Amino acid sequence: MARFFVVAAVLLATLAPAAAEEMTAEAFEGLAEGRTLYFTRDGRPFGAEQYFPGRRSLWRFDDGTCEEGRWWGEGRLICFAYEPDAPQCWHFRGSSGDFTASSVRDGVETGFSLRFSGADARPLDCPGPKVGS
């Protein structure tokens, strides 16, 4: 009987999904630079971000509001700054085709997360001076 439990435990361990890997800043840069990434929250469109060389970015909320920013790696986190707001840091977990971004404040995940929903090379539609493609 004890042997059954050991075999069952081994089978369950091999069938359980592996923990999602944290994405490094270098891996994120390789995925994002020159592309626009799209994000959802609870299955609904939330926003998109266009990434430029030099770790610069342009965020567009789903309502059309746009903000210029920059990003950098900070330990296991990827952080973003959009003037005049305080920097925001995130854990990016998963693979390049399927990942989530979880907001982190003071070293603790806040419970707010976004899911990657696609990417393309199209510029964002952000009209206005010094904003957009």
Tab-separated table of C-alpha atoms in Angstrom:
chain	number	residue	atom	x	y	z
A	1	MET	CA	0.000	0.000	0.000
A	2	ALA	CA	2.840	2.390	0.829
A	3	ARG	CA	4.370	1.657	-2.566
A	4	PHE	CA	1.085	2.773	-4.202
A	5	PHE	CA	1.283	6.167	-2.479
A	6	VAL	CA	4.895	6.667	-3.548
A	7	VAL	CA	4.052	5.802	-7.172
A	8	ALA	CA	0.965	8.046	-7.065
A	9	ALA	CA	2.990	10.941	-5.641
A	10	VAL	CA	5.633	10.573	-8.365
A	11	LEU	CA	2.955	10.478	-11.080
A	12	LEU	CA	1.213	13.547	-9.699
A	13	ALA	CA	4.495	15.434	-9.492
A	14	THR	CA	5.283	14.696	-13.139
A	15	LEU	CA	1.777	15.649	-14.297
A	16	ALA	CA	1.563	18.879	-12.301
A	17	PRO	CA	2.276	22.014	-14.321
A	18	ALA	CA	5.716	23.458	-13.747
A	19	ALA	CA	5.946	26.778	-11.977
A	20	ALA	CA	6.065	29.633	-14.455
A	21	GLU	CA	9.571	30.946	-15.026
A	22	GLU	CA	10.308	34.567	-14.249
A	23	MET	CA	11.302	36.500	-17.339
A	24	THR	CA	14.619	38.342	-17.156
A	25	ALA	CA	14.997	41.920	-18.403
A	26	GLU	CA	17.129	40.610	-21.272
A	27	ALA	CA	14.485	38.057	-22.308
A	28	PHE	CA	11.776	40.714	-22.040
A	29	GLU	CA	13.827	43.108	-24.185
A	30	GLY	CA	14.274	40.414	-26.835
A	31	LEU	CA	10.531	39.783	-26.872
A	32	ALA	CA	9.365	43.396	-26.762
A	33	GLU	CA	11.779	45.703	-28.603
A	34	GLY	CA	10.362	46.809	-31.954
A	35	ARG	CA	6.942	45.341	-31.171
A	36	THR	CA	3.642	46.281	-29.619
A	37	LEU	CA	2.426	43.942	-26.870
A	38	TYR	CA	-1.260	43.686	-25.925
A	39	PHE	CA	-2.596	42.928	-22.449
A	40	THR	CA	-5.911	41.850	-20.955
A	41	ARG	CA	-7.273	41.885	-17.423
A	42	ASP	CA	-9.920	39.369	-16.411
A	43	GLY	CA	-10.337	38.465	-20.091
A	44	ARG	CA	-11.021	42.035	-21.251
A	45	PRO	CA	-8.709	44.327	-23.236
A	46	PHE	CA	-6.707	46.513	-20.845
A	47	GLY	CA	-4.010	48.193	-22.926
A	48	ALA	CA	-1.034	47.907	-25.226
A	49	GLU	CA	2.590	48.974	-25.085
A	50	GLN	CA	4.926	49.755	-27.959
A	51	TYR	CA	8.622	49.160	-27.230
A	52	PHE	CA	11.463	51.171	-28.768
A	53	PRO	CA	15.262	50.824	-28.683
A	54	GLY	CA	16.923	52.161	-25.557
A	55	ARG	CA	14.226	50.618	-23.320
A	56	ARG	CA	11.727	53.351	-24.116
A	57	SER	CA	8.015	52.590	-24.369
A	58	LEU	CA	4.614	54.021	-25.158
A	59	TRP	CA	1.629	52.721	-23.167
A	60	ARG	CA	-1.921	53.064	-24.495
A	61	PHE	CA	-4.842	52.303	-22.210
A	62	ASP	CA	-7.875	50.698	-23.809
A	63	ASP	CA	-9.673	54.083	-23.532
A	64	GLY	CA	-7.068	55.646	-25.869
A	65	THR	CA	-5.044	57.531	-23.245
A	66	CYS	CA	-1.306	57.311	-23.974
A	67	GLU	CA	1.806	57.771	-21.804
A	68	GLU	CA	5.489	57.779	-22.776
A	69	GLY	CA	7.760	55.796	-20.506
A	70	ARG	CA	10.958	53.893	-20.008
A	71	TRP	CA	11.680	50.523	-18.447
A	72	TRP	CA	14.552	48.698	-16.749
A	73	GLY	CA	15.361	45.480	-14.916
A	74	GLU	CA	15.628	45.607	-11.144
A	75	GLY	CA	16.612	42.217	-9.754
A	76	ARG	CA	13.823	39.811	-10.709
A	77	LEU	CA	11.460	42.680	-11.537
A	78	ILE	CA	10.834	44.739	-14.657
A	79	CYS	CA	10.035	48.334	-13.755
A	80	PHE	CA	8.390	51.118	-15.740
A	81	ALA	CA	8.297	54.884	-15.221
A	82	TYR	CA	5.741	57.182	-16.806
A	83	GLU	CA	6.101	60.848	-15.856
A	84	PRO	CA	4.925	62.153	-13.446
A	85	ASP	CA	3.847	58.880	-11.781
A	86	ALA	CA	6.028	56.825	-9.456
A	87	PRO	CA	7.777	53.799	-11.019
A	88	GLN	CA	5.786	50.562	-11.239
A	89	CYS	CA	7.467	47.168	-10.979
A	90	TRP	CA	6.177	43.817	-12.199
A	91	HIS	CA	7.003	40.110	-12.108
A	92	PHE	CA	6.773	38.774	-15.653
A	93	ARG	CA	6.232	35.000	-15.584
A	94	GLY	CA	5.851	32.441	-18.327
A	95	SER	CA	7.223	31.978	-21.811
A	96	SER	CA	7.436	34.477	-24.630
A	97	GLY	CA	4.107	33.281	-26.061
A	98	ASP	CA	2.168	33.016	-22.815
A	99	PHE	CA	2.988	35.168	-19.807
A	100	THR	CA	1.449	37.248	-17.064
A	101	ALA	CA	2.652	40.445	-15.432
A	102	SER	CA	1.925	40.815	-11.707
A	103	SER	CA	2.261	44.209	-10.057
A	104	VAL	CA	4.715	44.403	-7.154
A	105	ARG	CA	4.830	47.125	-4.522
A	106	ASP	CA	7.377	47.173	-1.687
A	107	GLY	CA	8.521	43.676	-2.672
A	108	VAL	CA	5.030	42.145	-2.435
A	109	GLU	CA	2.662	41.233	-5.258
A	110	THR	CA	-0.450	43.430	-5.092
A	111	GLY	CA	-2.907	40.996	-6.669
A	112	PHE	CA	-3.225	43.153	-9.817
A	113	SER	CA	-2.086	41.239	-12.891
A	114	LEU	CA	-2.262	41.468	-16.659
A	115	ARG	CA	-2.119	38.675	-19.208
A	116	PHE	CA	-0.249	38.874	-22.500
A	117	SER	CA	-2.778	38.538	-25.330
A	118	GLY	CA	-0.725	39.127	-28.478
A	119	ALA	CA	1.955	41.111	-30.272
A	120	ASP	CA	2.558	42.747	-33.614
A	121	ALA	CA	4.815	45.341	-35.232
A	122	ARG	CA	2.126	48.007	-35.722
A	123	PRO	CA	2.648	51.389	-34.041
A	124	LEU	CA	0.095	52.518	-31.491
A	125	ASP	CA	-2.456	55.163	-32.430
A	126	CYS	CA	-1.500	57.906	-29.986
A	127	PRO	CA	-2.194	61.316	-31.549
A	128	GLY	CA	-0.671	64.433	-30.058
A	129	PRO	CA	2.657	66.177	-29.794
A	130	LYS	CA	5.641	63.914	-29.016
A	131	VAL	CA	3.345	60.867	-28.641
A	132	GLY	CA	2.927	57.876	-30.969
A	133	SER	CA	4.715	56.660	-34.023
